[in-house]
Amino acid sequence: MFTQMKTPAILFFILFLCGIFFTAAIAADDAPQVDPALELIHALGCKGCHVIRGKGGSLATDLTQIGSRLSAEQIEVQLTSDPTTRLKGFMPSYISLPKNDLKRVSKYLYNLH
Ligand code: HEC
């Protein structure tokens, strides 16, 4: 008599725990760690003109291997340079970006190669 009454409650409790574990597992799968630098690169539209790791526009150079030619500092200089001093001046200047963001993007690109 005692065990008969408790069984549904125990089953319900076990199902409830399974639900928590499944939800946690799905949440962990759904939230891959996105590199903040990559988020910036997406938000700033770099891929509108540049290919990065196989995706992006072909208006300018592929940046995937840029780290083999430029240092992180040189990439940062490119990002903040005055467009009128460049050969093809249509890359916008990102000089108004916070210094931390500039460093983040430059380091990310430098480390890609
Ligand atoms: C509107 C198009 C456009 C956008 C958007 C753009 N670029 Fe560029 N980018 C260019 C062009 C054109 C050049 C070549 C400029 C020159 O002659 O110096 C260039 C050059 C570069 C270079 C030097 C490449 C080399 O081969 O020396 C780097 C690094 C770079 N861009 C990074 C970025 C990053 C990072 C972003 C996003 C924050 C970005 N670009 C957004 C058009 C663009």
PDB file of C-alpha atoms and ligand atoms in Angstrom:
ATOM      1  CA  MET A   1       0.000   0.000   0.000  1.00  0.00           C
ATOM      2  CA  PHE A   2       2.733   2.474   0.996  1.00  0.00           C
ATOM      3  CA  THR A   3       4.975   1.689  -2.010  1.00  0.00           C
ATOM      4  CA  GLN A   4       2.022   1.807  -4.426  1.00  0.00           C
ATOM      5  CA  MET A   5       1.283   5.408  -3.509  1.00  0.00           C
ATOM      6  CA  LYS A   6       4.908   6.557  -3.659  1.00  0.00           C
ATOM      7  CA  THR A   7       5.779   5.027  -7.046  1.00  0.00           C
ATOM      8  CA  PRO A   8       4.099   7.673  -9.260  1.00  0.00           C
ATOM      9  CA  ALA A   9       5.683  10.449  -7.217  1.00  0.00           C
ATOM     10  CA  ILE A  10       9.132   8.909  -7.539  1.00  0.00           C
ATOM     11  CA  LEU A  11       8.676   8.359 -11.286  1.00  0.00           C
ATOM     12  CA  PHE A  12       7.574  11.924 -11.704  1.00  0.00           C
ATOM     13  CA  PHE A  13      10.607  13.130  -9.772  1.00  0.00           C
ATOM     14  CA  ILE A  14      12.970  11.039 -11.949  1.00  0.00           C
ATOM     15  CA  LEU A  15      11.368  12.409 -15.124  1.00  0.00           C
ATOM     16  CA  PHE A  16      11.704  15.912 -13.726  1.00  0.00           C
ATOM     17  CA  LEU A  17      15.458  15.393 -13.111  1.00  0.00           C
ATOM     18  CA  CYS A  18      15.901  13.970 -16.623  1.00  0.00           C
ATOM     19  CA  GLY A  19      14.211  17.086 -17.980  1.00  0.00           C
ATOM     20  CA  ILE A  20      16.664  19.327 -16.167  1.00  0.00           C
ATOM     21  CA  PHE A  21      19.651  17.365 -17.451  1.00  0.00           C
ATOM     22  CA  PHE A  22      18.379  17.336 -21.026  1.00  0.00           C
ATOM     23  CA  THR A  23      17.654  21.050 -21.002  1.00  0.00           C
ATOM     24  CA  ALA A  24      21.134  21.755 -19.649  1.00  0.00           C
ATOM     25  CA  ALA A  25      22.728  19.510 -22.285  1.00  0.00           C
ATOM     26  CA  ILE A  26      20.783  21.142 -25.130  1.00  0.00           C
ATOM     27  CA  ALA A  27      21.565  24.634 -23.838  1.00  0.00           C
ATOM     28  CA  ALA A  28      25.269  23.755 -23.711  1.00  0.00           C
ATOM     29  CA  ASP A  29      25.145  22.427 -27.292  1.00  0.00           C
ATOM     30  CA  ASP A  30      23.236  25.426 -28.603  1.00  0.00           C
ATOM     31  CA  ALA A  31      25.652  27.950 -27.202  1.00  0.00           C
ATOM     32  CA  PRO A  32      29.001  27.281 -28.826  1.00  0.00           C
ATOM     33  CA  GLN A  33      31.717  29.594 -27.592  1.00  0.00           C
ATOM     34  CA  VAL A  34      31.810  32.343 -30.197  1.00  0.00           C
ATOM     35  CA  ASP A  35      35.068  34.252 -30.225  1.00  0.00           C
ATOM     36  CA  PRO A  36      34.268  37.907 -29.418  1.00  0.00           C
ATOM     37  CA  ALA A  37      36.728  38.916 -32.156  1.00  0.00           C
ATOM     38  CA  LEU A  38      34.753  36.901 -34.680  1.00  0.00           C
ATOM     39  CA  GLU A  39      31.537  38.569 -33.540  1.00  0.00           C
ATOM     40  CA  LEU A  40      33.164  41.951 -34.109  1.00  0.00           C
ATOM     41  CA  ILE A  41      34.373  40.912 -37.555  1.00  0.00           C
ATOM     42  CA  HIS A  42      30.811  39.918 -38.433  1.00  0.00           C
ATOM     43  CA  ALA A  43      29.322  43.084 -36.975  1.00  0.00           C
ATOM     44  CA  LEU A  44      31.846  45.354 -38.721  1.00  0.00           C
ATOM     45  CA  GLY A  45      31.181  43.762 -42.096  1.00  0.00           C
ATOM     46  CA  CYS A  46      34.773  42.799 -42.921  1.00  0.00           C
ATOM     47  CA  LYS A  47      33.455  39.806 -44.825  1.00  0.00           C
ATOM     48  CA  GLY A  48      31.560  42.125 -47.138  1.00  0.00           C
ATOM     49  CA  CYS A  49      34.898  42.674 -48.878  1.00  0.00           C
ATOM     50  CA  HIS A  50      37.322  40.076 -47.505  1.00  0.00           C
ATOM     51  CA  VAL A  51      37.266  36.311 -47.474  1.00  0.00           C
ATOM     52  CA  ILE A  52      38.027  34.929 -44.011  1.00  0.00           C
ATOM     53  CA  ARG A  53      38.363  31.151 -43.777  1.00  0.00           C
ATOM     54  CA  GLY A  54      36.593  30.504 -47.038  1.00  0.00           C
ATOM     55  CA  LYS A  55      33.658  32.883 -46.545  1.00  0.00           C
ATOM     56  CA  GLY A  56      33.218  36.449 -47.633  1.00  0.00           C
ATOM     57  CA  GLY A  57      33.455  38.871 -50.513  1.00  0.00           C
ATOM     58  CA  SER A  58      36.142  39.074 -53.164  1.00  0.00           C
ATOM     59  CA  LEU A  59      36.495  42.869 -53.353  1.00  0.00           C
ATOM     60  CA  ALA A  60      39.726  42.774 -51.355  1.00  0.00           C
ATOM     61  CA  THR A  61      42.406  40.325 -50.240  1.00  0.00           C
ATOM     62  CA  ASP A  62      41.688  37.038 -48.471  1.00  0.00           C
ATOM     63  CA  LEU A  63      42.551  37.687 -44.830  1.00  0.00           C
ATOM     64  CA  THR A  64      42.896  34.049 -43.760  1.00  0.00           C
ATOM     65  CA  GLN A  65      46.685  34.051 -44.241  1.00  0.00           C
ATOM     66  CA  ILE A  66      47.223  37.723 -43.397  1.00  0.00           C
ATOM     67  CA  GLY A  67      49.202  36.812 -40.277  1.00  0.00           C
ATOM     68  CA  SER A  68      51.979  35.369 -42.415  1.00  0.00           C
ATOM     69  CA  ARG A  69      52.541  38.796 -44.020  1.00  0.00           C
ATOM     70  CA  LEU A  70      51.518  41.340 -41.370  1.00  0.00           C
ATOM     71  CA  SER A  71      52.008  41.505 -37.623  1.00  0.00           C
ATOM     72  CA  ALA A  72      49.024  42.171 -35.338  1.00  0.00           C
ATOM     73  CA  GLU A  73      50.295  45.768 -35.011  1.00  0.00           C
ATOM     74  CA  GLN A  74      50.433  46.210 -38.786  1.00  0.00           C
ATOM     75  CA  ILE A  75      46.887  44.870 -39.109  1.00  0.00           C
ATOM     76  CA  GLU A  76      45.800  47.403 -36.505  1.00  0.00           C
ATOM     77  CA  VAL A  77      47.530  50.173 -38.461  1.00  0.00           C
ATOM     78  CA  GLN A  78      45.589  49.107 -41.556  1.00  0.00           C
ATOM     79  CA  LEU A  79      42.318  49.253 -39.618  1.00  0.00           C
ATOM     80  CA  THR A  80      42.957  52.754 -38.339  1.00  0.00           C
ATOM     81  CA  SER A  81      44.719  54.222 -41.380  1.00  0.00           C
ATOM     82  CA  ASP A  82      43.312  57.075 -43.379  1.00  0.00           C
ATOM     83  CA  PRO A  83      41.556  55.577 -46.447  1.00  0.00           C
ATOM     84  CA  THR A  84      42.816  58.402 -48.666  1.00  0.00           C
ATOM     85  CA  THR A  85      46.422  57.270 -48.086  1.00  0.00           C
ATOM     86  CA  ARG A  86      45.717  53.765 -49.342  1.00  0.00           C
ATOM     87  CA  LEU A  87      46.114  52.345 -52.812  1.00  0.00           C
ATOM     88  CA  LYS A  88      42.490  51.298 -52.970  1.00  0.00           C
ATOM     89  CA  GLY A  89      40.827  53.705 -50.619  1.00  0.00           C
ATOM     90  CA  PHE A  90      37.441  52.095 -50.226  1.00  0.00           C
ATOM     91  CA  MET A  91      38.115  50.171 -47.019  1.00  0.00           C
ATOM     92  CA  PRO A  92      36.549  52.270 -44.269  1.00  0.00           C
ATOM     93  CA  SER A  93      38.650  53.478 -41.345  1.00  0.00           C
ATOM     94  CA  TYR A  94      37.840  51.816 -38.026  1.00  0.00           C
ATOM     95  CA  ILE A  95      39.677  54.456 -36.008  1.00  0.00           C
ATOM     96  CA  SER A  96      36.573  55.179 -33.944  1.00  0.00           C
ATOM     97  CA  LEU A  97      36.495  51.625 -32.563  1.00  0.00           C
ATOM     98  CA  PRO A  98      37.555  51.152 -28.944  1.00  0.00           C
ATOM     99  CA  LYS A  99      41.260  50.236 -28.698  1.00  0.00           C
ATOM    100  CA  ASN A 100      40.408  46.872 -27.113  1.00  0.00           C
ATOM    101  CA  ASP A 101      38.208  45.899 -30.036  1.00  0.00           C
ATOM    102  CA  LEU A 102      40.888  46.888 -32.541  1.00  0.00           C
ATOM    103  CA  LYS A 103      43.440  44.761 -30.693  1.00  0.00           C
ATOM    104  CA  ARG A 104      41.014  41.859 -30.481  1.00  0.00           C
ATOM    105  CA  VAL A 105      40.308  41.842 -34.225  1.00  0.00           C
ATOM    106  CA  SER A 106      43.980  42.332 -35.166  1.00  0.00           C
ATOM    107  CA  LYS A 107      45.178  39.549 -32.885  1.00  0.00           C
ATOM    108  CA  TYR A 108      42.467  37.193 -34.104  1.00  0.00           C
ATOM    109  CA  LEU A 109      43.399  37.742 -37.753  1.00  0.00           C
ATOM    110  CA  TYR A 110      47.114  37.516 -36.989  1.00  0.00           C
ATOM    111  CA  ASN A 111      46.631  34.156 -35.271  1.00  0.00           C
ATOM    112  CA  LEU A 112      44.537  32.640 -38.090  1.00  0.00           C
ATOM    113  CA  HIS A 113      47.462  31.543 -40.288  1.00  0.00           C
TER     114      HIS A 113
HETATM  115  C1  HEC B   1      34.334  48.142 -48.233  1.00  0.00           C
HETATM  116  C2  HEC B   1      35.252  47.037 -48.360  1.00  0.00           C
HETATM  117  C3  HEC B   1      36.092  46.664 -47.160  1.00  0.00           C
HETATM  118  C4  HEC B   1      35.674  46.406 -45.875  1.00  0.00           C
HETATM  119  C5  HEC B   1      34.266  46.450 -45.305  1.00  0.00           C
HETATM  120  C6  HEC B   1      36.861  46.026 -45.125  1.00  0.00           C
HETATM  121  N1  HEC B   1      37.945  46.058 -45.947  1.00  0.00           N
HETATM  122 FE1  HEC B   1      39.863  45.592 -45.419  1.00  0.00          FE
HETATM  123  N2  HEC B   1      40.491  46.126 -47.255  1.00  0.00           N
HETATM  124  C7  HEC B   1      39.700  46.574 -48.293  1.00  0.00           C
HETATM  125  C8  HEC B   1      40.548  46.985 -49.411  1.00  0.00           C
HETATM  126  C9  HEC B   1      40.072  47.536 -50.733  1.00  0.00           C
HETATM  127  C10 HEC B   1      41.885  46.770 -48.993  1.00  0.00           C
HETATM  128  C11 HEC B   1      43.166  47.114 -49.760  1.00  0.00           C
HETATM  129  C12 HEC B   1      43.477  48.532 -49.302  1.00  0.00           C
HETATM  130  C13 HEC B   1      44.794  49.056 -49.723  1.00  0.00           C
HETATM  131  O1  HEC B   1      45.029  49.215 -50.908  1.00  0.00           O
HETATM  132  O2  HEC B   1      45.586  49.311 -48.805  1.00  0.00           O
HETATM  133  C14 HEC B   1      41.814  46.219 -47.648  1.00  0.00           C
HETATM  134  C15 HEC B   1      42.915  45.838 -46.900  1.00  0.00           C
HETATM  135  C16 HEC B   1      42.865  45.243 -45.653  1.00  0.00           C
HETATM  136  C17 HEC B   1      43.994  44.711 -44.950  1.00  0.00           C
HETATM  137  C18 HEC B   1      45.425  44.665 -45.477  1.00  0.00           C
HETATM  138  C19 HEC B   1      45.464  43.484 -46.419  1.00  0.00           C
HETATM  139  C20 HEC B   1      46.775  43.262 -47.081  1.00  0.00           C
HETATM  140  O3  HEC B   1      46.810  42.334 -47.909  1.00  0.00           O
HETATM  141  O4  HEC B   1      47.746  43.962 -46.815  1.00  0.00           O
HETATM  142  C21 HEC B   1      43.546  44.226 -43.763  1.00  0.00           C
HETATM  143  C22 HEC B   1      44.353  43.549 -42.678  1.00  0.00           C
HETATM  144  C23 HEC B   1      42.116  44.468 -43.739  1.00  0.00           C
HETATM  145  N3  HEC B   1      41.742  45.079 -44.903  1.00  0.00           N
HETATM  146  C24 HEC B   1      41.299  44.117 -42.700  1.00  0.00           C
HETATM  147  C25 HEC B   1      39.950  44.419 -42.632  1.00  0.00           C
HETATM  148  C26 HEC B   1      39.140  44.168 -41.468  1.00  0.00           C
HETATM  149  C27 HEC B   1      39.589  43.495 -40.189  1.00  0.00           C
HETATM  150  C28 HEC B   1      37.902  44.639 -41.768  1.00  0.00           C
HETATM  151  C29 HEC B   1      36.700  44.706 -40.841  1.00  0.00           C
HETATM  152  C30 HEC B   1      36.920  45.361 -39.574  1.00  0.00           C
HETATM  153  C31 HEC B   1      37.938  45.149 -43.110  1.00  0.00           C
HETATM  154  N4  HEC B   1      39.199  45.001 -43.605  1.00  0.00           N
HETATM  155  C32 HEC B   1      36.853  45.665 -43.790  1.00  0.00           C
HETATM  156  C33 HEC B   1      38.328  46.624 -48.300  1.00  0.00           C
HETATM  157  C34 HEC B   1      37.528  46.452 -47.188  1.00  0.00           C
END
